[in-house]
Amino acid sequence: MTEEQPPGGEWRKLKPDAEHALRSLLEKVDSHASPMELFESYAYTKEVTARAVQARMEMYLPDSDAAFHHVRGVILRELTARYSHAIPESILRVPYGSSVHERIFALLHEQLARPVPAAIIRIVTADNVHTERRIRELRELGLDVHPTGSGNGQGGYELRSLEVDLGKLPSIARNIIRSKKSLPEHRRAQMLRDAGIPGDE
């Protein structure tokens, strides 16, 4: 789901390059290519095929996951009901709503109550570094996401239900207030007190 074009278009664009790169790599493996030539061919093939496979996987994810927006709506309604007297509407927003968060949720939602390997999530998001943090942020919203498998890189994540843990609301509200660095510290502290949220957690 790139911004430049839909996943199907990206896949059609990258598929010939990936096929050519794979054929070229196999030819070099079967020939007397030097280690450097093999490495350069492998590095290029790895990059282009990774982007092609990512685009191919994204073709099966929705452009917009209705369940993602529904659960975010539930969170916002509950935040508003509990804290609108203390937190101005202008800053009362549900965090972690980026396209990457939605893409991860869509992948987990498509396999609801079944484990999704972390490696697949990394491919779809094209991110080998921040995937775990994005998952943790979804859990901070109260989403029912659990780690599965082993901790040796073979694990994954499972969205067990679409129920939201409303016990996370105070933490969400606290983070909203604390993130507003443009507000004076005493104002943020007062908002926490008005909301009845401890500020030292």
XYZ file of C-alpha atoms in Angstrom:
201
model
C 0.000 0.000 0.000
C 2.452 2.649 -1.150
C 1.444 6.258 -1.493
C 2.672 6.399 -5.101
C 0.363 3.691 -6.418
C -1.841 0.836 -5.169
C -0.176 -2.455 -4.211
C -1.265 -4.201 -7.398
C 0.448 -1.543 -9.489
C 3.590 -1.738 -7.386
C 3.640 -5.533 -7.728
C 3.291 -5.366 -11.531
C 6.112 -2.826 -11.638
C 8.496 -4.840 -9.462
C 7.726 -8.377 -10.653
C 9.855 -8.224 -13.872
C 12.813 -6.774 -11.959
C 12.547 -9.494 -9.322
C 12.332 -12.242 -11.948
C 15.343 -10.835 -13.815
C 17.360 -10.480 -10.590
C 16.618 -14.067 -9.561
C 17.589 -15.443 -12.979
C 20.781 -13.407 -12.959
C 21.716 -14.625 -9.478
C 21.144 -18.270 -10.465
C 23.317 -17.800 -13.559
C 26.132 -16.392 -11.447
C 25.824 -19.230 -8.934
C 26.182 -21.760 -11.784
C 29.051 -19.879 -13.410
C 32.555 -19.066 -12.231
C 31.539 -15.688 -10.827
C 33.831 -14.225 -8.185
C 32.689 -13.940 -4.563
C 32.269 -10.167 -5.031
C 30.127 -10.626 -8.144
C 28.000 -13.170 -6.301
C 27.597 -10.859 -3.320
C 26.600 -7.858 -5.443
C 24.052 -9.942 -7.353
C 22.701 -11.409 -4.111
C 22.405 -7.998 -2.428
C 20.493 -6.549 -5.380
C 18.254 -9.623 -5.662
C 17.484 -9.538 -1.951
C 16.457 -5.881 -2.102
C 14.260 -6.039 -5.194
C 12.583 -9.326 -4.295
C 11.850 -8.064 -0.759
C 10.065 -5.029 -2.195
C 8.196 -7.205 -4.715
C 7.075 -9.705 -2.078
C 5.970 -6.848 0.168
C 3.815 -5.421 -2.635
C 2.408 -8.876 -3.401
C 1.418 -9.430 0.251
C -0.145 -5.988 0.513
C -2.503 -6.814 -2.349
C -4.473 -8.939 0.118
C -4.740 -6.284 2.802
C -7.603 -3.748 2.692
C -6.806 -0.123 1.908
C -8.636 0.736 5.124
C -9.486 -1.674 7.929
C -12.958 -0.866 9.249
C -12.300 -2.739 12.499
C -9.221 -0.591 13.161
C -11.275 2.584 12.895
C -14.073 1.049 14.939
C -11.859 0.184 17.914
C -10.214 3.608 17.736
C -13.696 5.125 17.779
C -14.553 3.104 20.890
C -11.401 4.360 22.591
C -12.101 7.979 21.650
C -15.686 7.813 22.904
C -14.547 6.379 26.224
C -11.748 8.926 26.552
C -14.207 11.723 25.861
C -16.759 10.371 28.334
C -14.197 10.060 31.113
C -11.821 12.957 30.555
C -13.400 15.709 28.443
C -13.923 17.736 31.637
C -10.151 17.803 32.152
C -8.575 17.453 28.713
C -9.506 19.971 25.978
C -11.196 18.454 22.939
C -8.489 19.978 20.747
C -5.896 17.562 22.124
C -8.097 14.599 23.076
C -7.006 12.262 20.302
C -6.270 8.533 20.092
C -2.556 8.023 19.364
C -0.900 5.448 17.128
C -3.134 5.820 14.106
C -0.479 5.822 11.390
C -0.749 3.803 8.194
C 1.874 1.418 9.604
C -0.206 0.774 12.733
C -3.256 0.189 10.540
C -1.321 -2.149 8.235
C -0.122 -4.258 11.168
C -3.625 -4.349 12.632
C -5.088 -5.347 9.248
C -2.627 -8.225 8.972
C -3.402 -9.425 12.505
C -7.129 -8.911 11.964
C -7.068 -10.944 8.745
C -5.694 -13.840 10.838
C -7.879 -13.124 13.886
C -7.185 -15.561 16.757
C -4.320 -17.125 14.783
C -0.607 -16.360 15.189
C 1.105 -14.219 12.561
C 4.888 -14.672 12.295
C 6.819 -11.524 13.172
C 8.854 -11.983 9.983
C 5.720 -11.502 7.857
C 4.815 -8.333 9.734
C 8.322 -6.984 9.128
C 8.026 -7.703 5.409
C 4.621 -6.028 5.070
C 5.756 -2.947 6.997
C 9.222 -2.945 5.372
C 10.635 -2.359 8.823
C 13.088 -4.664 10.592
C 13.702 -2.242 13.441
C 10.464 -0.782 14.807
C 7.939 -3.603 14.355
C 8.031 -4.656 18.009
C 7.541 -1.053 19.117
C 4.536 -0.627 16.820
C 3.015 -3.825 18.249
C 3.632 -2.546 21.774
C 1.889 0.715 20.884
C -1.181 -1.195 19.682
C -1.199 -3.040 23.003
C -0.937 0.309 24.824
C -4.263 1.199 23.216
C -5.798 -1.824 24.906
C -5.903 -4.022 21.824
C -5.885 -7.760 22.540
C -2.503 -8.505 20.915
C -0.300 -11.217 22.410
C 3.183 -12.514 21.566
C 3.338 -16.120 20.416
C 6.055 -18.688 19.876
C 9.648 -18.495 21.015
C 11.853 -15.525 21.650
C 14.607 -16.569 19.212
C 13.228 -14.636 16.267
C 10.718 -17.352 15.361
C 7.868 -15.848 17.352
C 4.927 -13.806 16.234
C 1.792 -12.015 17.391
C -1.885 -12.859 17.659
C -4.913 -10.584 17.797
C -7.187 -12.706 19.965
C -10.303 -10.536 19.829
C -11.556 -7.082 18.905
C -12.371 -6.273 22.528
C -10.624 -3.188 23.913
C -9.121 -3.210 27.398
C -10.590 0.001 28.811
C -8.246 -0.317 31.763
C -5.625 1.269 29.494
C -7.571 4.543 29.250
C -5.829 6.336 32.164
C -2.432 5.529 30.649
C -3.575 6.754 27.228
C -4.891 9.992 28.722
C -1.683 10.472 30.715
C 0.423 10.056 27.586
C -1.781 12.499 25.667
C -1.251 15.139 28.330
C 2.465 14.510 28.705
C 3.026 14.656 24.946
C 1.802 18.255 24.784
C 5.174 19.855 25.465
C 3.857 23.172 24.162
C 1.747 23.442 27.328
C 3.421 24.696 30.522
C 4.368 21.939 32.926
C 2.069 23.291 35.626
C -0.850 23.212 33.164
C -0.165 19.578 32.287
C 0.089 18.689 35.975
C -3.250 20.400 36.633
C -4.899 18.481 33.803
C -3.657 15.219 35.314
C -5.055 16.185 38.695
C -8.388 17.250 37.185
C -8.579 13.925 35.355
C -7.775 12.043 38.549
C -4.748 10.391 36.950
C -1.526 9.893 38.939
C 1.315 11.612 37.151
C 4.200 9.556 38.527
C 3.589 6.221 36.790
